[in-house]
Coordinates of C-alpha atoms in Angstrom, one line a residue:
Chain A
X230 CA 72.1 101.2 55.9
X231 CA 75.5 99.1 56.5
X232 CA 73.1 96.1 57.1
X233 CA 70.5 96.6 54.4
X234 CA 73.4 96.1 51.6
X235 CA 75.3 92.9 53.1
X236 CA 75.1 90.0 51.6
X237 CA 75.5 86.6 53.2
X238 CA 78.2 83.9 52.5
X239 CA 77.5 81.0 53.4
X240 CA 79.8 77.9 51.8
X241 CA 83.4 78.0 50.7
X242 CA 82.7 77.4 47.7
X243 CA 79.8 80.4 46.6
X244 CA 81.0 81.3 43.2
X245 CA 80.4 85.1 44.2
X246 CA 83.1 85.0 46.4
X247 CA 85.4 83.0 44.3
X248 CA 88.7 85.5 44.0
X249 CA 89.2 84.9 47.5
X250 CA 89.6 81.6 47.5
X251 CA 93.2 80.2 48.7
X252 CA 94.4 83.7 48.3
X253 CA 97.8 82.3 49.8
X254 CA 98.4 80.0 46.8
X255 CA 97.6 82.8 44.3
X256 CA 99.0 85.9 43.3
X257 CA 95.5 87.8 41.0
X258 CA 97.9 90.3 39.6
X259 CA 98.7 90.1 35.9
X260 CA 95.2 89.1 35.5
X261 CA 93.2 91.9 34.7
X262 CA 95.1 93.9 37.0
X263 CA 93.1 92.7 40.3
X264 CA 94.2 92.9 43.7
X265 CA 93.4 91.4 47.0
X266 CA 93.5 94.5 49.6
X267 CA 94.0 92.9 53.5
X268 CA 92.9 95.3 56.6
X269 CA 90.9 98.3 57.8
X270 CA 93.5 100.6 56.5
X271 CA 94.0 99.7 53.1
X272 CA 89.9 99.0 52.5
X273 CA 89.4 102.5 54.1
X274 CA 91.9 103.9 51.1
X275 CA 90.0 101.5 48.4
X276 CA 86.8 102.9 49.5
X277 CA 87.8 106.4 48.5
X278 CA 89.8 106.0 45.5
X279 CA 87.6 106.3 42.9
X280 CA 86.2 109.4 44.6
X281 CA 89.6 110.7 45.2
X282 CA 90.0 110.4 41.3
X283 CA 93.1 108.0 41.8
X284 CA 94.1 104.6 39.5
X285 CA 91.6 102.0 41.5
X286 CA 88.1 101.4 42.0
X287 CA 86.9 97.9 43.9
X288 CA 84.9 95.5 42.9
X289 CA 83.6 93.7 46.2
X290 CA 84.0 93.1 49.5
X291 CA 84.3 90.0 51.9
X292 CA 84.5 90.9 56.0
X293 CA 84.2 88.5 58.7
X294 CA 80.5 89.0 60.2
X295 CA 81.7 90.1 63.8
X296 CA 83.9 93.2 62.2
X297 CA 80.9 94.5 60.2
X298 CA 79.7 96.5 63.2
X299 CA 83.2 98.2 63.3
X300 CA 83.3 99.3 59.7
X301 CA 79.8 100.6 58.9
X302 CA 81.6 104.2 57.8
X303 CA 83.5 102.4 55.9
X304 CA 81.2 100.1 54.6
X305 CA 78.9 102.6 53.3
X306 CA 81.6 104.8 51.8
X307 CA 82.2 102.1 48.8
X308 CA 79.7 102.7 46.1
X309 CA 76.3 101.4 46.0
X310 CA 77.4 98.5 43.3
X311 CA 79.9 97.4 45.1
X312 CA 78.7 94.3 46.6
X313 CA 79.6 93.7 50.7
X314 CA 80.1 89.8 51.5
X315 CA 80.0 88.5 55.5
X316 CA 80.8 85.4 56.6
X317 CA 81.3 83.6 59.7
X318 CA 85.2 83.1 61.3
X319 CA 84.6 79.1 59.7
X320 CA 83.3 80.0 56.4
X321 CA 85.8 82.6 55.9
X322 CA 88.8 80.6 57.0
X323 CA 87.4 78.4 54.2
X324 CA 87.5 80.3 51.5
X325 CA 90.7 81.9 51.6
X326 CA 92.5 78.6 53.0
X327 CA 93.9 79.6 56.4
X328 CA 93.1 81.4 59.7
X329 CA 92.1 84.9 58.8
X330 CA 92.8 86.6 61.7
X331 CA 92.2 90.6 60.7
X332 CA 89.1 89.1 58.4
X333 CA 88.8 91.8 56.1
X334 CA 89.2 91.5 52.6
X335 CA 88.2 93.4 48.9
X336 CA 89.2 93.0 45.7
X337 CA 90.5 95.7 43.4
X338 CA 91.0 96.6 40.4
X339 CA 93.4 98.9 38.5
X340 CA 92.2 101.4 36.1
X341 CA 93.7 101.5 32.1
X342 CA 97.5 102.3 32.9
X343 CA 98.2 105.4 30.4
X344 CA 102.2 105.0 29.0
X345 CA 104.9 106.5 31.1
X346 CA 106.0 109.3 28.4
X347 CA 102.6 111.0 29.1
X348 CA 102.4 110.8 32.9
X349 CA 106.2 112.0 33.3
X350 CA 105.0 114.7 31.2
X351 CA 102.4 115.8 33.6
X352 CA 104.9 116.0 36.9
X353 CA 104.8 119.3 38.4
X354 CA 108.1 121.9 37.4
X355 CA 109.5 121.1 41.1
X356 CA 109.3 117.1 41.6
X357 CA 110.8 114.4 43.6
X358 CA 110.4 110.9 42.3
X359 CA 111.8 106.9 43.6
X360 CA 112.5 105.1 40.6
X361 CA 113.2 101.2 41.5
X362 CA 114.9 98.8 38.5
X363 CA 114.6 95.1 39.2
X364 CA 112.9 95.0 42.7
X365 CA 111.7 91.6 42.9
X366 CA 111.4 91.4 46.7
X367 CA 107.5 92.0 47.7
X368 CA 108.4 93.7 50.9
X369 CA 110.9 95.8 49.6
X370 CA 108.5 96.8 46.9
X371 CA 105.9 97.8 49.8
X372 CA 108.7 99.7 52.1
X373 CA 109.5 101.5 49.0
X374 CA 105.8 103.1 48.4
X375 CA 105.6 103.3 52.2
X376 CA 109.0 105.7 52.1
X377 CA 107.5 107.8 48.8
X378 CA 104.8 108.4 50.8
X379 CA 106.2 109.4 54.0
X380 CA 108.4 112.0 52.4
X381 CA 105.9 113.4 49.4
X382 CA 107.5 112.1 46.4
X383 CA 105.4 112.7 43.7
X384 CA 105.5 109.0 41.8
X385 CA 107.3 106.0 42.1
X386 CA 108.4 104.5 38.6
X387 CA 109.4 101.0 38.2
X388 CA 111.3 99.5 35.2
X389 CA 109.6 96.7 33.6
X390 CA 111.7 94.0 35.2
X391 CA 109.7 94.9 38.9
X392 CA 107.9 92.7 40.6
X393 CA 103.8 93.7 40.5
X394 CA 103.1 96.0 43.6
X395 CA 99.4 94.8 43.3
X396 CA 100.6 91.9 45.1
X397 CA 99.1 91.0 48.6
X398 CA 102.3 91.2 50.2
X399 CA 103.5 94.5 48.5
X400 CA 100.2 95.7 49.3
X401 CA 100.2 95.1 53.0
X402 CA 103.5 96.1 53.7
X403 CA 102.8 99.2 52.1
X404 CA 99.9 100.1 54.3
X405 CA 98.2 100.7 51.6
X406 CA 100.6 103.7 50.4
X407 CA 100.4 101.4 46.9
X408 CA 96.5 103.1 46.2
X409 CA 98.1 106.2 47.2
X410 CA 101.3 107.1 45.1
X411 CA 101.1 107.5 41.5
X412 CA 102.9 104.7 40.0
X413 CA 104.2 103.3 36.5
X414 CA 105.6 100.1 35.4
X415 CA 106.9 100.0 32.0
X416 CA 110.1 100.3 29.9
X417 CA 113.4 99.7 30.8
X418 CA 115.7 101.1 33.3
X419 CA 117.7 102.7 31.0
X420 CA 114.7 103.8 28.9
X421 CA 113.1 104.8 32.0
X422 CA 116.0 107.2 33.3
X423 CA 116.8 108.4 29.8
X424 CA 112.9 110.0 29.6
X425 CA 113.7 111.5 33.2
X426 CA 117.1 113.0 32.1
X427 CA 114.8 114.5 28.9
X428 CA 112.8 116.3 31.5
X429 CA 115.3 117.7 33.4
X430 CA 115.5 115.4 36.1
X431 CA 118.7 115.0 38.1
X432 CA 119.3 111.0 38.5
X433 CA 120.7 110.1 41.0
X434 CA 121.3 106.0 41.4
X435 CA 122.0 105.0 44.8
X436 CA 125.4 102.4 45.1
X437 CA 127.1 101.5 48.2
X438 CA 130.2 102.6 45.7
X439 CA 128.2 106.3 44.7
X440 CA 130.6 108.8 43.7
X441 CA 129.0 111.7 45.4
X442 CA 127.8 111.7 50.0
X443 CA 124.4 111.4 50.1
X444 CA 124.8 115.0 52.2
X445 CA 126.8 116.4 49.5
X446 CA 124.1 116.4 46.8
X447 CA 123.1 119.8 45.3
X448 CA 119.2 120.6 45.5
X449 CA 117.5 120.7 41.9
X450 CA 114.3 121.7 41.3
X451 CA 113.5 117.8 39.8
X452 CA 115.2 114.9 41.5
X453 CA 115.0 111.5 40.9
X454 CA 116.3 108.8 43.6
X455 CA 116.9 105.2 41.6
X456 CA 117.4 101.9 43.6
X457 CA 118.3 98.9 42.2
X458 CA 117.8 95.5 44.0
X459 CA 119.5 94.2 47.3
X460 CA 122.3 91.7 45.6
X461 CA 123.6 92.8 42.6
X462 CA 122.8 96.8 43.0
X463 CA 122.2 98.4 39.6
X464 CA 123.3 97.5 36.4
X465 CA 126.9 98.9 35.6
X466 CA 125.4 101.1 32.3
X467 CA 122.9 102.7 34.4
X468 CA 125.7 104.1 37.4
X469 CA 128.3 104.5 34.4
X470 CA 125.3 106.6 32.7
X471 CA 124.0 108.4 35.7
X472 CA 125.1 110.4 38.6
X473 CA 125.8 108.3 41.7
X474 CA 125.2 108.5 45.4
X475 CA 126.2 106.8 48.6
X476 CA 125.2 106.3 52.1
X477 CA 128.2 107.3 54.4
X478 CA 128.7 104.0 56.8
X479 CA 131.1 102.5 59.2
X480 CA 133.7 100.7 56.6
X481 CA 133.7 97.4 55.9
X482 CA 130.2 96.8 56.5
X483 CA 127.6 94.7 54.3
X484 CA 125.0 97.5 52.7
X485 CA 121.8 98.7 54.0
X486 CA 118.4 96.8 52.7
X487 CA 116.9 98.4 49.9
X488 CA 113.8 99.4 52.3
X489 CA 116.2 101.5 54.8
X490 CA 118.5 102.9 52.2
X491 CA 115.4 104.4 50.0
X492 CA 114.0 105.6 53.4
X493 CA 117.3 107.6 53.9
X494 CA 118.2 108.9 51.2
X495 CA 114.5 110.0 50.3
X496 CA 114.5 112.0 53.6
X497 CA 117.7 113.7 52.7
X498 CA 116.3 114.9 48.9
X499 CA 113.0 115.8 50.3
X500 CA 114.7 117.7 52.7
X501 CA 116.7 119.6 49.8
X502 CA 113.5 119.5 47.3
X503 CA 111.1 121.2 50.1
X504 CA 108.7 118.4 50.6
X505 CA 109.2 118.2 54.3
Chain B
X63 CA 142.1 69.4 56.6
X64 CA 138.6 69.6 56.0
X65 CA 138.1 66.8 55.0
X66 CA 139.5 65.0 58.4
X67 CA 137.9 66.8 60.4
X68 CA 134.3 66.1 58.7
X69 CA 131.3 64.1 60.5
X70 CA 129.0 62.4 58.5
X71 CA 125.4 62.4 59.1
X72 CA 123.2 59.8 57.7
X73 CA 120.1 59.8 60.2
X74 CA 118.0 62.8 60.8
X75 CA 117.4 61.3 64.5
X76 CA 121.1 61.2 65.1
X77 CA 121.0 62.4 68.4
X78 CA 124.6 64.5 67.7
X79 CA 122.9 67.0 65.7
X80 CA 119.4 67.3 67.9
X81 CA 119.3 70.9 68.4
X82 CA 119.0 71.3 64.5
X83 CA 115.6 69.3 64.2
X84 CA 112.3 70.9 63.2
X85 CA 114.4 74.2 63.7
X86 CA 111.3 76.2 62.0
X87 CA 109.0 75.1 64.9
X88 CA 111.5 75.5 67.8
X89 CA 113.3 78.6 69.4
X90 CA 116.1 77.7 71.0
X91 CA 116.7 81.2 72.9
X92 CA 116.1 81.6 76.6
X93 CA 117.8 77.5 77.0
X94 CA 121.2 78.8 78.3
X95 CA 122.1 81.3 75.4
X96 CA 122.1 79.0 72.8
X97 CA 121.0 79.9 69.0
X98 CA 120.7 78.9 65.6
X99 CA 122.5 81.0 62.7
X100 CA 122.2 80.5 59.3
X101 CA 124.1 80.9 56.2
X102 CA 127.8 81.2 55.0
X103 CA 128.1 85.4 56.0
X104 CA 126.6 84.0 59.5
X105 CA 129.1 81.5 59.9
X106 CA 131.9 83.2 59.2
X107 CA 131.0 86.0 61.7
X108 CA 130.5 83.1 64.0
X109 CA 133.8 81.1 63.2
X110 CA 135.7 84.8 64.0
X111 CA 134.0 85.6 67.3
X112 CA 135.9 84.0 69.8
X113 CA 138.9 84.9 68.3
X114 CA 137.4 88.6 68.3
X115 CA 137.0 88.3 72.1
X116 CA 133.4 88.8 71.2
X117 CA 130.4 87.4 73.4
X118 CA 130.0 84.2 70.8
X119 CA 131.4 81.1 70.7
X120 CA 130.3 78.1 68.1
X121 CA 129.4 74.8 69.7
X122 CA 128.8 72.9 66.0
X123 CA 128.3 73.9 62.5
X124 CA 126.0 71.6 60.4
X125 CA 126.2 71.5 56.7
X126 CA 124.8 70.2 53.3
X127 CA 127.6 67.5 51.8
X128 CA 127.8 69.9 48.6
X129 CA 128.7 73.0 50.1
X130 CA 131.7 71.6 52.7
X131 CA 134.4 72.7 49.6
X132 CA 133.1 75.9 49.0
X133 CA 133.4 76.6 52.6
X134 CA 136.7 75.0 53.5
X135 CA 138.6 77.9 54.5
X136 CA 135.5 78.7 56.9
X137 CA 135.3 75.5 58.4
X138 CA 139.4 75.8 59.2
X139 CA 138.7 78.8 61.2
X140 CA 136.8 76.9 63.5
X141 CA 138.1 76.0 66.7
X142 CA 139.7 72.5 66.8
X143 CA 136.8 71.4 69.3
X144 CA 133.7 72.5 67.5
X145 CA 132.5 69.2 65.6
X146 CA 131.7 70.1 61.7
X147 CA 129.0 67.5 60.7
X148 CA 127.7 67.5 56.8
X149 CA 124.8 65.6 55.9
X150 CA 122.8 64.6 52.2
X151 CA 120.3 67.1 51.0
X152 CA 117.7 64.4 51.7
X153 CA 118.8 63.6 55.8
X154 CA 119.5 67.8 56.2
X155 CA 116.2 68.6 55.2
X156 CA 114.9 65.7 57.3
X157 CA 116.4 66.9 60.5
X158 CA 115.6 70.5 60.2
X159 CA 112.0 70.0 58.9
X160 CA 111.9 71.4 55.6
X161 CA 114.2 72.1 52.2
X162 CA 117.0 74.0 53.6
X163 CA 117.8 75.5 50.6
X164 CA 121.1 77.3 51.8
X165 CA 122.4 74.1 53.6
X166 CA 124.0 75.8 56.2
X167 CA 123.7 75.6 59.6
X168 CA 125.8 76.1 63.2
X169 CA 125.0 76.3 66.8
X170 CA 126.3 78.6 68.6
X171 CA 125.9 80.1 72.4
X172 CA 126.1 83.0 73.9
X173 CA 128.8 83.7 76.4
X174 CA 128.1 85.4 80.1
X175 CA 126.2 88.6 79.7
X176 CA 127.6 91.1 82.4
X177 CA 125.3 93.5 84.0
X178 CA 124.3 96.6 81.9
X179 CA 125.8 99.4 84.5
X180 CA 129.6 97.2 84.2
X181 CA 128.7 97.6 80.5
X182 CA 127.9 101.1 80.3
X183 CA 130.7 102.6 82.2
X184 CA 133.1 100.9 79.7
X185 CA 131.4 102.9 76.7
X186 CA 133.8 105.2 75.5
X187 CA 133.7 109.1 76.0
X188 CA 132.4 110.0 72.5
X189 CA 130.1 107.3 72.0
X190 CA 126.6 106.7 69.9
X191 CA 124.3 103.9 71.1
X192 CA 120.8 102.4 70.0
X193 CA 118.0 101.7 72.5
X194 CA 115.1 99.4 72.0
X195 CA 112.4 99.5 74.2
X196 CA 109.5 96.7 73.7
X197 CA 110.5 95.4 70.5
X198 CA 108.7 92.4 70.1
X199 CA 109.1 91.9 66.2
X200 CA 111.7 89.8 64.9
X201 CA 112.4 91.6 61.5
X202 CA 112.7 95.0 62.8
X203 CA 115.0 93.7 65.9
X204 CA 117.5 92.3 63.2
X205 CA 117.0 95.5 61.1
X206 CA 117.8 98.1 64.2
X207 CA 120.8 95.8 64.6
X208 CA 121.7 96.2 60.7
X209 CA 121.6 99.9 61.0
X210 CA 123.6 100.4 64.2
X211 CA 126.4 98.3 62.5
X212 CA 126.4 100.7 59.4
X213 CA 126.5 103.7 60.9
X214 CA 129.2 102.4 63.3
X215 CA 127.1 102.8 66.8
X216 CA 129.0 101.5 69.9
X217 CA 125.9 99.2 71.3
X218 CA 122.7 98.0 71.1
X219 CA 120.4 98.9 74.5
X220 CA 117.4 96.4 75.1
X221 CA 114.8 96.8 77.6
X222 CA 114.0 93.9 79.3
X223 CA 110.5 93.3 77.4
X224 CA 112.1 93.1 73.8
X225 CA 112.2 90.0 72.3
X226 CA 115.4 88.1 72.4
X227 CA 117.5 89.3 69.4
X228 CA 119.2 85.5 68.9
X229 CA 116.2 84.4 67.6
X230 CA 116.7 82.7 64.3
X231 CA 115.0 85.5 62.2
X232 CA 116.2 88.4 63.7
X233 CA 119.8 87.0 63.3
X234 CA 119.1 86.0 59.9
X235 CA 117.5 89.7 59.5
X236 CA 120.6 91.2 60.9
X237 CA 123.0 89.7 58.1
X238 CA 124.9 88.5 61.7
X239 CA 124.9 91.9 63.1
X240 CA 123.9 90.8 66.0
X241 CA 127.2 89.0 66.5
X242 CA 129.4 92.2 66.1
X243 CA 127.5 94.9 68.1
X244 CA 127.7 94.7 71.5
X245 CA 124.0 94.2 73.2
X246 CA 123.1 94.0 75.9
X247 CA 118.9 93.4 77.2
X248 CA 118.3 93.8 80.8
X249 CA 116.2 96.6 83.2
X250 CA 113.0 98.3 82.5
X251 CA 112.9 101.2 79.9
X252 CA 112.8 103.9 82.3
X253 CA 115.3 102.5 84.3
X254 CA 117.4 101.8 81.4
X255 CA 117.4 105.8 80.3
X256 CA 118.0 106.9 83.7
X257 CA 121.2 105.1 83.7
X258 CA 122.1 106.4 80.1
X259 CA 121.3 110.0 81.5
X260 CA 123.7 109.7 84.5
X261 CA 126.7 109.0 82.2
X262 CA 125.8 111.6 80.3
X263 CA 124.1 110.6 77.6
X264 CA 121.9 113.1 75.4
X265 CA 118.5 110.7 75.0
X266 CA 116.4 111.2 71.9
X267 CA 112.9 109.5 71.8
X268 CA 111.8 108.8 68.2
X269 CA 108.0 109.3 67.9
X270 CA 106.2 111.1 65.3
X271 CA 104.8 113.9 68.0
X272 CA 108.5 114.5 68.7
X273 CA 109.3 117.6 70.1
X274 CA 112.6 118.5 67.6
X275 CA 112.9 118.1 64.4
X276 CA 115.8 115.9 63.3
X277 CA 117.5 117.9 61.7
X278 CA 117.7 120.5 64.4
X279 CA 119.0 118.3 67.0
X280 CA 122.3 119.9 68.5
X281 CA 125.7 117.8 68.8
X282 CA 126.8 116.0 71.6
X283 CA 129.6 113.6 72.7
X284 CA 126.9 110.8 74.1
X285 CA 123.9 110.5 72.0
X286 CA 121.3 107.5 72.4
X287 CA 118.8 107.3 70.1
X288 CA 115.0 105.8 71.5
X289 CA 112.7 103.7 69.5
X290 CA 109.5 102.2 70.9
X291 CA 107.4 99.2 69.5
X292 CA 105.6 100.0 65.7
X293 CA 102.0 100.0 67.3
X294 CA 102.2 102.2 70.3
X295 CA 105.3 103.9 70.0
X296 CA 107.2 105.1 73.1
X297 CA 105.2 105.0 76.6
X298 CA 104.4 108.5 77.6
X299 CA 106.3 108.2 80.9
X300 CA 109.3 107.9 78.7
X301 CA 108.3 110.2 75.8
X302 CA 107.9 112.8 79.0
X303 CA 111.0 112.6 81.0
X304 CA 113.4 112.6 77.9
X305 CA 114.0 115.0 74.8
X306 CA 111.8 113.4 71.9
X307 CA 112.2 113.9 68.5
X308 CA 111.0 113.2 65.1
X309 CA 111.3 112.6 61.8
X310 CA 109.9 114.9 59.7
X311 CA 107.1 113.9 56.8
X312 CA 104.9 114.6 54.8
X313 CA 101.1 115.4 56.5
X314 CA 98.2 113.3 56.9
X315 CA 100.5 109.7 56.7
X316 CA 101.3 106.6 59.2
X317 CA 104.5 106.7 60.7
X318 CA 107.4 105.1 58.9
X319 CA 108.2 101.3 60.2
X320 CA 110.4 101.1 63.2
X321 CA 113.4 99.5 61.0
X322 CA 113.4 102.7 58.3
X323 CA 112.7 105.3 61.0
X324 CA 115.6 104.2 63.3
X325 CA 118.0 103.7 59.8
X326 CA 116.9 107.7 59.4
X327 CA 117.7 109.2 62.5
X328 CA 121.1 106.7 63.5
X329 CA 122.1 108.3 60.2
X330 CA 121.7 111.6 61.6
X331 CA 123.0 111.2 64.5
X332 CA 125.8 109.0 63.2
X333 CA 126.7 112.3 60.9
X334 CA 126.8 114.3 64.2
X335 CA 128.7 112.1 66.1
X336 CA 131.4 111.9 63.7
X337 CA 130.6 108.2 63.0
X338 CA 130.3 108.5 59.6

């Protein structure tokens, strides 16, 4: 079957195969809302989303010829109009500008986004969410998803000043977590938390200078962890607003990354909210 | 002061400042201890080590023209005989190969390492250490050495086949951890244990078929925490002889990466150790 449905790429410059071209150079989010998904792992998660019923369907494939063999199961999970590229190791290095060395691409696409007020609405009665105001790092936006995932949150929320985690890098770092955990990006931060707070959630904003020990922090049935990005932290109106929460550390010490510090104090709430 | 003791830099093949050139393409580790750090929170650590009666002395600092002023009172704290030499944007980024957008730049070496049984024996009684086995990634050795700074562990533990951790990224990584915890990277895993477990060390191996939970893992006054490479984890001849333990998540997902994991469990154990 897996052989029957491949189609051959030939030149760099076959207009079929065009959205992979110098994938380095450009970032496809924001158009349309397409991705580029790198590696086994995160194709094997884009070939059962749609089934899964989840936010992403993909559009086509593009594998180096000599991994084909590797990924027939794969392969022919993706649905029969989803067109399967091959090319050889020089063709493909072509197209997307350097050495490819895992040589398996897709490209995605994002489903209709529905508002935020109507998917908060749908959380379960006991939730735990990440909620991340002005991440603009790519790998911190993948580490984040990868932590959500690792400790059950339900969703990860991002105010609209977040980078895209459609992008490569986010996407890859992620291990593909990204296609997994529910996610919205839109409002403000303060909008954001305010429509939490509505629905019961208790916010609390992570800050090297929180108010309460991360150990100290009473279970509730809907928590929400909020990060803010590695320099500046959150906005003062959002910890003034909000409950706060710190990381015990050694003193005099330069903070955590975002990536560790969401990965901490996830494991602590998700302890307390009965996801793990 | 500063001002005298300033050397200007008008040729990128001057051959005062050699070790700076094409810096991206070069690692100067493994030539007698000597390594590159970057940026003004790196240099300061740097200009206080000696005096710290750390393992780091500076040999020269090389900086952009426009950033001396800002960084006068660093420069004073330099030893009289370390050379400060400050070049143009234009000579700068011709000697290191690229826009050096920070413009900030010393050379520093790493005094005698003494042998790792000297070292252990002078741990203290109550003491909380880090090991690395296999590490070969540059980002999550400077991340391990973030997290064993903020939750206050006495020493980083390297197995002979980690990568060198004064590497230029992993320093950078570290936010210049690596010059305030004491390291040291010598023996074979196994061995390296055995000699933890003879002082009396409780040894925890981080996998995610871990034996204990976390959470359930009792007190003690010597605690080393294990982590093994991202790909292949621990080997199983040290996973068997030692305790192992693990972090606990939610079902069905990849492991956590090796930075996050090992900020989650030093925090657990820092709480237990009375570190934090």
């Amino acid at each position: 079957m897996t052989s029957e449905r491949l189609i051959e790429i030939t030149r760099p410059d076959d207009p079929r195969i065009a959205e992979f071209r110098d994938i380095r150079e450009r970032d496809l989010t924001g158009r349309e809302s397409r991705f580029i998904a790198e590696g086994t792992v995160v194709l094997r998660l884009l070939a059962g989303a749609h089934e899964a019923g989840g936010d992403f369907v993909a559009e086509k494939v593009l594998l180096l010829k000599n991994r084909v063999a590797g990924l027939a199961d794969i392969i022919d999970s993706f649905a029969a109009d989803v067109p399967i590229y091959a090319a050889e190791a020089e063709v493909l290095d072509g197209i997307v500008g350097f050495h490819l060395h895992r040589g398996v691409l897709a490209l995605g696409r994002r489903t209709e986004e529905g508002g935020m007020n109507a998917f908060l609405d749908q959380l379960a009665e006991q939730a735990l969410v990440l909620v991340g105001c002005g991440i603009s790092n790519h790998d911190n936006m993948g580490s984040m998803f990868r932590n959500a995932a690792a400790f059950g949150a339900d969703a990860v929320l991002l105010d609209e000043s977040c980078c895209d985690p459609l992008y490569r890098k986010a996407l890859r770092v992620s291990v593909g977590s990204i296609l997994t955990v529910p996610y919205r990006r839109q409002l403000s931060g303060v909008e954001l938390l305010a429509a939490l707070a509505e629905r019961g959630f208790a916010i609390w904003s992570l800050s090297p200078r929180g108010a309460v020990d991360l150990r100290d922090i009473p279970t509730s049935e809907r928590m929400a962890l909020v990060v803010g990005t590695e320099g500046d932290g959150l906005p003062p109106s959002i910890l003034a607003a909000f409950s706060s929460v710190r990381i015990p550390q050694a003193p005099g010490l330069d903070s955590l990354n975002v990536a560790t510090a969401s990965g901490i104090a996830l494991f602590e709430m998700a302890a307390r909210n009965g996801r793990i």
